[in-house]
């Protein structure tokens, strides 16, 4: 089931491209209706080439400040920078990175939750039915990274409900911290590991939870 789930993102992308009458290799970021994509692409390119962005890619597209990530968090570029460092950076790189991350996330979800054949097929169908995850995978938009991290987070939460493990709680806290640095509103996800931890350890877990949330 885990191996099947790992293939689902690639199957969905193949089907999406087929339905739109084009191949994966023909995707061209500069032609996208989302102008954010080129901003993120150039930010990542600057980090890979110089260690920091070579200009302020702001919403009004008019500034030129070095070392500035503008309204974006540097953490948003983390996975793309790692991919570009090892495999190079071109217009298909963000999509390949997104798909690899989503595939690994689905694999980890399957290994954590251990769904049966019927449940694994249902999860795959539900993934395919949520078209935004496939559309974001075919873009240079960081939401695909957040989808991948959240899938792992869900796997940890479900497996921890079945069998409590301290490392799973720690991993959930770590993932929420990473996702919060990407998108601040995701700090709300702290409630899940916090509740599981307090339920297991009692009131003495409240203070450490508050410290982690503050960090």
XYZ file of N, CA and C in Angstrom:
645
model
N 0.830 -1.204 0.000
C 0.000 0.000 0.000
C 0.867 1.258 0.000
N 1.965 1.232 0.761
C 2.847 2.404 0.824
C 3.487 2.667 -0.533
N 3.915 1.618 -1.226
C 4.517 1.791 -2.549
C 3.497 2.313 -3.553
N 2.260 1.831 -3.444
C 1.199 2.344 -4.323
C 0.973 3.830 -4.069
N 0.900 4.224 -2.790
C 0.679 5.626 -2.453
C 1.818 6.505 -2.948
N 3.046 5.969 -2.930
C 4.196 6.735 -3.417
C 4.088 7.017 -4.914
N 3.387 6.155 -5.647
C 3.222 6.342 -7.094
C 2.078 7.289 -7.429
N 1.163 7.490 -6.493
C -0.048 8.277 -6.769
C 0.261 9.688 -7.276
N 1.191 10.459 -6.639
C 1.463 11.813 -7.170
C 1.927 11.814 -8.623
N 2.747 10.846 -8.999
C 3.244 10.768 -10.374
C 2.123 10.393 -11.329
N 1.244 9.455 -10.917
C 0.103 9.066 -11.753
C -0.823 10.254 -11.975
N -1.066 11.026 -10.900
C -1.963 12.181 -10.997
C -1.402 13.241 -11.935
N -0.101 13.469 -11.863
C 0.529 14.463 -12.733
C 0.475 14.011 -14.182
N 0.751 12.741 -14.419
C 0.672 12.204 -15.784
C -0.744 12.376 -16.336
N -1.759 12.034 -15.527
C -3.150 12.156 -15.976
C -3.529 13.618 -16.192
N -3.066 14.501 -15.297
C -3.378 15.933 -15.417
C -2.812 16.502 -16.712
N -1.564 16.168 -16.998
C -0.938 16.649 -18.240
C -1.648 16.069 -19.462
N -2.008 14.789 -19.387
C -2.689 14.134 -20.505
C -4.026 14.799 -20.791
N -4.774 15.115 -19.718
C -6.084 15.751 -19.891
C -5.962 17.152 -20.469
N -4.792 17.802 -20.236
C -4.570 19.143 -20.786
C -3.834 19.111 -22.123
N -3.620 17.911 -22.638
C -3.051 17.769 -23.971
C -1.599 18.153 -24.090
N -0.810 17.974 -23.039
C 0.612 18.280 -23.115
C 1.402 17.287 -22.274
N 2.711 17.284 -22.485
C 3.577 16.397 -21.715
C 4.199 17.162 -20.545
N 4.717 16.436 -19.589
C 5.348 17.047 -18.423
C 6.512 17.939 -18.845
N 7.288 17.482 -19.817
C 8.459 18.225 -20.258
C 8.150 19.538 -20.950
N 6.879 19.731 -21.348
C 6.495 20.962 -22.048
C 6.030 22.070 -21.111
N 5.976 21.784 -19.805
C 5.549 22.815 -18.851
C 6.586 23.937 -18.849
N 6.108 25.171 -18.937
C 7.004 26.323 -19.051
C 6.584 27.376 -18.028
N 7.353 27.512 -16.960
C 6.985 28.401 -15.855
C 6.718 29.842 -16.270
N 7.536 30.437 -17.163
C 7.265 31.840 -17.532
C 5.899 32.058 -18.176
N 5.263 30.991 -18.652
C 3.939 31.132 -19.264
C 2.812 30.943 -18.256
N 3.153 30.728 -17.005
C 2.128 30.481 -15.989
C 1.311 31.741 -15.706
N 0.015 31.577 -15.388
C -0.796 32.737 -14.997
C -0.465 33.235 -13.590
N 0.322 32.468 -12.846
C 0.698 32.864 -11.479
C 2.080 33.518 -11.507
N 2.162 34.831 -11.341
C 3.464 35.495 -11.430
C 4.348 35.193 -10.228
N 3.778 34.634 -9.144
C 4.591 34.242 -7.991
C 5.665 33.226 -8.375
N 5.368 32.413 -9.387
C 6.259 31.308 -9.718
C 7.647 31.800 -10.125
N 7.706 32.828 -10.953
C 9.012 33.344 -11.369
C 9.737 34.012 -10.207
N 8.977 34.638 -9.287
C 9.598 35.237 -8.107
C 10.319 34.165 -7.302
N 9.609 33.093 -6.995
C 10.199 32.013 -6.207
C 11.367 31.371 -6.952
N 11.197 31.221 -8.263
C 12.261 30.610 -9.062
C 13.533 31.448 -9.004
N 13.386 32.769 -9.165
C 14.560 33.651 -9.161
C 15.150 33.796 -7.755
N 14.313 33.785 -6.737
C 14.826 33.799 -5.366
C 15.714 32.584 -5.127
N 15.230 31.402 -5.526
C 15.996 30.170 -5.355
C 17.269 30.203 -6.186
N 17.170 30.685 -7.394
C 18.344 30.797 -8.269
C 19.405 31.694 -7.641
N 18.974 32.813 -7.050
C 19.914 33.715 -6.392
C 20.609 33.073 -5.215
N 19.852 32.320 -4.402
C 20.440 31.637 -3.251
C 21.458 30.598 -3.716
N 21.114 29.843 -4.753
C 22.020 28.799 -5.249
C 23.284 29.393 -5.864
N 23.148 30.518 -6.530
C 24.288 31.108 -7.232
C 25.156 31.994 -6.341
N 24.508 32.729 -5.431
C 25.237 33.744 -4.660
C 25.090 33.606 -3.144
N 24.195 32.714 -2.715
C 23.982 32.557 -1.282
C 22.857 33.408 -0.750
N 22.327 34.326 -1.560
C 21.216 35.187 -1.140
C 20.551 35.744 -2.404
N 19.313 36.212 -2.303
C 18.614 36.742 -3.481
C 19.316 37.974 -4.050
N 19.272 38.094 -5.359
C 19.874 39.236 -6.041
C 18.830 40.277 -6.390
N 18.041 40.661 -5.436
C 17.030 41.674 -5.698
C 15.753 41.400 -4.931
N 14.982 42.447 -4.757
C 13.745 42.400 -3.998
C 12.623 42.094 -4.982
N 12.112 40.861 -4.976
C 11.013 40.518 -5.863
C 9.705 40.769 -5.122
N 9.328 42.033 -5.006
C 8.168 42.419 -4.213
C 6.881 42.355 -5.012
N 5.798 42.655 -4.335
C 4.498 42.553 -4.973
C 4.323 43.610 -6.056
N 5.016 44.760 -5.904
C 4.892 45.780 -6.942
C 5.997 45.676 -7.982
N 6.889 44.692 -7.845
C 7.892 44.343 -8.870
C 8.800 45.512 -9.232
N 9.107 46.377 -8.260
C 9.861 47.567 -8.627
C 11.131 47.792 -7.816
N 11.342 47.043 -6.740
C 12.492 47.303 -5.879
C 13.711 46.468 -6.290
N 14.867 46.807 -5.721
C 16.081 46.078 -6.044
C 17.015 45.984 -4.853
N 16.531 45.442 -3.734
C 17.337 45.361 -2.516
C 18.030 44.007 -2.419
N 19.338 44.017 -2.216
C 20.069 42.769 -2.025
C 19.787 42.201 -0.635
N 19.991 40.905 -0.505
C 19.868 40.181 0.768
C 18.444 40.115 1.308
N 17.462 40.603 0.580
C 16.098 40.646 1.098
C 15.252 39.525 0.518
N 14.513 38.862 1.397
C 13.536 37.876 0.957
C 12.138 38.481 0.899
N 12.066 39.804 1.068
C 10.801 40.542 0.994
C 9.794 39.934 1.974
N 8.582 39.651 1.484
C 7.530 39.138 2.371
C 7.628 37.634 2.571
N 8.613 37.003 1.949
C 8.704 35.547 1.994
C 9.722 35.086 3.031
N 9.474 33.923 3.592
C 10.419 33.329 4.535
C 11.483 32.557 3.768
N 12.765 32.646 4.155
C 13.805 31.847 3.497
C 13.535 30.351 3.581
N 12.790 29.931 4.627
C 12.501 28.506 4.809
C 11.650 27.960 3.665
N 10.873 28.816 3.007
C 10.058 28.371 1.879
C 10.906 27.774 0.762
N 12.143 28.216 0.656
C 13.019 27.783 -0.436
C 13.843 26.553 -0.076
N 13.699 26.057 1.153
C 14.603 25.033 1.680
C 14.745 23.827 0.768
N 13.635 23.206 0.404
C 13.693 21.963 -0.370
C 14.176 22.217 -1.798
N 13.784 23.350 -2.363
C 14.257 23.670 -3.719
C 15.760 23.926 -3.734
N 16.263 24.601 -2.715
C 17.706 24.864 -2.644
C 18.472 23.558 -2.507
N 17.988 22.644 -1.670
C 18.635 21.335 -1.517
C 18.626 20.598 -2.848
N 17.474 20.603 -3.530
C 17.372 19.920 -4.836
C 18.325 20.562 -5.845
N 18.307 21.880 -5.921
C 19.174 22.569 -6.877
C 20.645 22.358 -6.600
N 21.021 22.253 -5.319
C 22.420 22.033 -4.953
C 22.914 20.696 -5.476
N 22.079 19.671 -5.391
C 22.504 18.317 -5.790
C 22.225 18.002 -7.257
N 21.141 18.552 -7.817
C 20.720 18.144 -9.162
C 20.699 19.280 -10.176
N 21.060 20.495 -9.751
C 21.008 21.624 -10.662
C 19.636 22.283 -10.651
N 19.580 23.491 -11.195
C 18.345 24.283 -11.138
C 17.970 24.758 -12.523
N 16.853 24.252 -13.053
C 16.316 24.709 -14.326
C 14.798 24.798 -14.188
N 14.111 25.113 -15.262
C 12.679 25.398 -15.171
C 11.831 24.183 -14.806
N 12.372 22.972 -14.919
C 11.630 21.783 -14.503
C 11.999 21.347 -13.086
N 13.059 21.897 -12.530
C 13.549 21.463 -11.218
C 12.515 21.577 -10.101
N 11.801 22.720 -9.976
C 10.840 22.807 -8.876
C 9.753 21.752 -8.944
N 9.287 21.425 -10.164
C 8.248 20.406 -10.294
C 8.774 19.027 -9.915
N 9.990 18.709 -10.345
C 10.579 17.411 -9.988
C 10.801 17.310 -8.487
N 11.227 18.419 -7.874
C 11.420 18.449 -6.429
C 10.081 18.270 -5.709
N 9.061 18.997 -6.150
C 7.742 18.887 -5.530
C 7.202 17.463 -5.598
N 7.314 16.856 -6.770
C 6.784 15.506 -6.952
C 7.542 14.481 -6.119
N 8.855 14.647 -6.048
C 9.648 13.735 -5.229
C 9.264 13.860 -3.760
N 9.101 15.092 -3.293
C 8.714 15.309 -1.903
C 7.329 14.729 -1.617
N 6.369 14.954 -2.515
C 5.031 14.411 -2.326
C 5.035 12.888 -2.363
N 5.845 12.321 -3.246
C 5.946 10.868 -3.338
C 6.531 10.271 -2.059
N 7.598 10.880 -1.555
C 8.198 10.422 -0.297
C 7.209 10.591 0.849
N 6.466 11.689 0.847
C 5.484 11.942 1.904
C 4.400 10.873 1.915
N 3.901 10.527 0.739
C 2.879 9.483 0.660
C 3.440 8.128 1.082
N 4.700 7.865 0.729
C 5.340 6.623 1.152
C 5.441 6.565 2.673
N 5.911 7.652 3.284
C 6.034 7.707 4.748
C 4.662 7.578 5.406
N 3.645 8.244 4.827
C 2.289 8.123 5.352
C 1.847 6.663 5.356
N 2.099 5.969 4.249
C 1.712 4.567 4.160
C 2.446 3.699 5.170
N 3.735 3.965 5.381
C 4.509 3.180 6.338
C 4.056 3.445 7.773
N 3.632 4.673 8.048
C 3.180 5.021 9.405
C 1.777 4.487 9.693
N 0.861 4.658 8.742
C -0.546 4.308 8.960
C -0.812 2.837 8.660
N -0.039 2.273 7.723
C -0.202 0.868 7.318
C -1.645 0.557 6.893
N -2.146 1.265 5.891
C -3.526 1.000 5.443
C -3.606 -0.328 4.698
N -4.778 -0.949 4.734
C -5.010 -2.134 3.926
C -5.181 -1.756 2.462
N -5.423 -2.742 1.619
C -5.543 -2.482 0.187
C -6.703 -1.538 -0.106
N -7.861 -1.814 0.507
C -9.035 -0.982 0.246
C -8.820 0.443 0.757
N -8.272 0.566 1.964
C -8.039 1.893 2.544
C -6.965 2.647 1.749
N -5.909 1.934 1.337
C -4.856 2.560 0.541
C -5.394 3.082 -0.786
N -6.279 2.303 -1.419
C -6.888 2.728 -2.684
C -7.762 3.960 -2.455
N -8.503 3.978 -1.341
C -9.363 5.113 -1.032
C -8.540 6.377 -0.801
N -7.421 6.256 -0.075
C -6.546 7.406 0.153
C -6.011 7.928 -1.186
N -5.622 7.014 -2.066
C -5.140 7.418 -3.386
C -6.200 8.140 -4.194
N -7.449 7.665 -4.131
C -8.551 8.301 -4.853
C -8.824 9.695 -4.284
N -8.791 9.818 -2.953
C -9.038 11.118 -2.326
C -7.933 12.112 -2.673
N -6.687 11.628 -2.714
C -5.572 12.483 -3.135
C -5.817 12.983 -4.561
N -6.175 12.081 -5.452
C -6.392 12.446 -6.852
C -7.564 13.404 -7.007
N -8.590 13.254 -6.150
C -9.783 14.087 -6.254
C -9.514 15.527 -5.842
N -8.494 15.739 -5.012
C -8.157 17.101 -4.578
C -7.177 17.685 -5.592
N -7.696 18.248 -6.653
C -6.880 18.710 -7.775
C -5.830 19.763 -7.410
N -6.066 20.655 -6.434
C -5.035 21.656 -6.131
C -3.681 21.063 -5.788
N -3.636 19.909 -5.146
C -2.335 19.352 -4.780
C -1.536 18.995 -6.037
N -2.208 18.505 -7.066
C -1.531 18.173 -8.328
C -1.161 19.446 -9.085
N -2.067 20.431 -9.074
C -1.752 21.692 -9.767
C -0.562 22.394 -9.118
N -0.505 22.403 -7.781
C 0.614 23.044 -7.104
C 1.911 22.262 -7.314
N 1.798 20.944 -7.452
C 3.001 20.146 -7.711
C 3.634 20.532 -9.044
N 2.792 20.977 -9.982
C 3.277 21.379 -11.306
C 3.566 22.875 -11.344
N 4.139 23.398 -10.279
C 4.391 24.836 -10.211
C 5.609 25.107 -9.344
N 6.015 26.364 -9.337
C 7.089 26.790 -8.443
C 6.448 27.605 -7.310
N 5.479 26.972 -6.642
C 4.747 27.568 -5.525
C 4.968 26.664 -4.311
N 5.332 27.203 -3.150
C 5.712 26.363 -2.000
C 4.574 25.587 -1.359
N 3.323 25.820 -1.786
C 2.226 25.049 -1.194
C 2.410 23.546 -1.390
N 3.071 23.144 -2.480
C 3.314 21.712 -2.688
C 4.184 21.139 -1.568
N 5.173 21.904 -1.118
C 6.009 21.473 -0.002
C 5.168 21.339 1.264
N 4.278 22.303 1.482
C 3.433 22.261 2.673
C 2.479 21.071 2.628
N 1.936 20.767 1.448
C 1.098 19.578 1.315
C 1.877 18.330 1.734
N 3.129 18.211 1.242
C 3.937 17.049 1.563
C 4.212 16.924 3.047
N 4.610 18.027 3.681
C 4.881 18.011 5.118
C 3.609 17.691 5.910
N 2.478 18.225 5.449
C 1.228 17.990 6.166
C 0.794 16.530 6.043
N 1.049 15.897 4.915
C 0.719 14.471 4.746
C 1.505 13.637 5.758
N 2.787 13.938 5.930
C 3.589 13.227 6.929
C 3.052 13.512 8.331
N 2.690 14.766 8.583
C 2.124 15.156 9.872
C 0.868 14.336 10.179
N -0.010 14.199 9.195
C -1.228 13.409 9.387
C -0.901 11.948 9.675
N 0.086 11.410 8.969
C 0.489 10.031 9.218
C 0.986 9.831 10.635
N 1.785 10.775 11.117
C 2.281 10.703 12.490
C 1.143 10.796 13.495
N 0.182 11.694 13.236
C -0.939 11.869 14.159
C -1.795 10.606 14.248
N -2.112 10.018 13.102
C -2.938 8.809 13.085
C -2.210 7.651 13.765
N -0.925 7.472 13.441
C -0.167 6.366 14.038
C 0.025 6.564 15.533
N 0.146 7.832 15.968
C 0.326 8.112 17.398
C -0.971 7.872 18.164
N -2.103 8.094 17.534
C -3.370 7.778 18.172
C -3.505 6.280 18.401
N -2.994 5.513 17.453
C -3.081 4.056 17.578
C -2.098 3.533 18.622
N -0.873 4.061 18.569
C 0.178 3.615 19.490
C 1.077 4.807 19.819
N 1.023 5.257 21.050
C 1.793 6.429 21.462
C 3.291 6.142 21.422
N 4.038 7.032 20.775
C 5.498 6.977 20.752
C 6.019 8.398 20.916
N 6.972 8.587 21.822
C 7.494 9.917 22.071
C 8.119 10.551 20.850
N 8.811 9.744 20.026
C 9.487 10.304 18.859
C 8.478 10.834 17.839
N 7.280 10.239 17.821
C 6.258 10.721 16.892
C 5.751 12.101 17.329
N 5.571 12.292 18.635
C 5.175 13.599 19.140
C 6.257 14.631 18.817
N 7.527 14.266 19.055
C 8.630 15.171 18.750
C 8.696 15.517 17.273
N 8.455 14.508 16.406
C 8.476 14.751 14.964
C 7.340 15.683 14.551
N 6.173 15.522 15.166
C 5.047 16.413 14.847
C 5.353 17.852 15.259
N 5.929 18.027 16.452
C 6.315 19.373 16.878
C 7.333 19.972 15.897
N 8.306 19.168 15.486
C 9.313 19.652 14.546
C 8.712 20.055 13.213
N 7.780 19.238 12.704
C 7.131 19.556 11.431
C 6.289 20.827 11.532
N 5.570 20.984 12.662
C 4.749 22.181 12.816
C 5.629 23.426 12.895
N 6.775 23.326 13.572
C 7.689 24.461 13.632
C 8.165 24.838 12.230
N 8.534 23.827 11.445
C 9.000 24.075 10.081
C 7.889 24.705 9.240
N 6.676 24.163 9.340
C 5.565 24.694 8.553
C 5.162 26.092 9.011
N 5.286 26.366 10.316
C 4.951 27.699 10.833
C 5.928 28.741 10.316
N 7.208 28.365 10.196
C 8.202 29.292 9.633
C 7.926 29.544 8.146
N 7.212 28.624 7.494
C 6.826 28.826 6.104
C 5.552 29.671 5.998
N 4.553 29.294 6.780
C 3.268 29.980 6.789
C 2.830 30.129 8.244
N 2.932 31.334 8.832
C 2.714 31.528 10.274
C 1.387 31.006 10.821
N 0.312 31.044 10.011
C -0.987 30.604 10.528
C -1.010 29.101 10.855
N -0.035 28.343 10.326
C -0.014 26.905 10.585
C 0.417 26.573 12.013
N 0.711 27.608 12.818
C 0.985 27.386 14.229
C -0.219 26.730 14.914
N -1.402 26.870 14.334
C -2.598 26.236 14.887
C -2.463 24.716 14.957
N -1.612 24.150 14.091
C -1.430 22.693 14.097
C -0.721 22.211 15.357
N -0.138 23.129 16.144
C 0.477 22.745 17.417
C -0.532 22.051 18.335
N -1.811 22.363 18.143
C -2.832 21.787 19.012
C -2.852 20.258 18.951
N -2.553 19.689 17.782
C -2.628 18.235 17.642
C -1.589 17.515 18.501
N -0.269 17.764 18.317
C 0.690 17.082 19.204
C 0.545 17.511 20.659
N 0.130 18.758 20.900
C -0.040 19.223 22.281
C -1.110 18.416 22.999
N -2.252 18.221 22.338
C -3.342 17.450 22.945
C -2.916 16.003 23.173
N -2.257 15.398 22.184
C -1.808 14.019 22.334
C -0.804 13.877 23.468
N 0.071 14.868 23.608
C 1.101 14.829 24.650
C 0.495 15.035 26.037
N -0.387 16.025 26.162
C -1.028 16.296 27.449
C -1.908 15.125 27.868
N -2.583 14.531 26.909
C -3.415 13.370 27.213
C -2.582 12.221 27.784
N -1.355 12.104 27.293
C -0.473 11.020 27.736
C 0.273 11.365 29.020
N 0.799 12.600 29.105
C 1.670 12.975 30.218
C 0.982 13.814 31.292
N -0.210 14.315 31.010
C -0.916 15.118 31.998
C -0.483 16.574 31.979
N -0.799 17.299 33.058
C -0.565 18.742 33.113
C 0.919 19.104 33.043
N 1.809 18.192 33.418
C 3.232 18.516 33.382
C 3.753 18.734 31.960
N 2.967 18.351 30.959
C 3.367 18.577 29.562
C 2.973 19.962 29.069
N 2.163 20.697 29.838
C 1.689 22.008 29.381
C 2.825 23.019 29.246
N 3.703 23.088 30.251
C 4.794 24.068 30.210
C 5.750 23.828 29.049
N 6.239 22.572 28.828
C 7.107 22.340 27.658
C 6.424 22.651 26.328
N 5.129 22.367 26.258
C 4.389 22.677 25.028
C 4.389 24.184 24.769
N 4.173 24.973 25.832
C 4.206 26.428 25.693
C 5.563 26.938 25.257
N 6.637 26.342 25.792
C 8.003 26.758 25.413
C 8.243 26.451 23.935
N 7.874 25.259 23.483
C 8.069 24.882 22.083
C 7.286 25.814 21.179
N 6.046 26.117 21.557
C 5.218 27.019 20.753
C 5.847 28.407 20.679
N 6.403 28.880 21.788
C 7.040 30.202 21.803
C 8.262 30.242 20.899
N 9.042 29.170 20.906
C 10.215 29.088 20.023
C 9.777 29.124 18.569
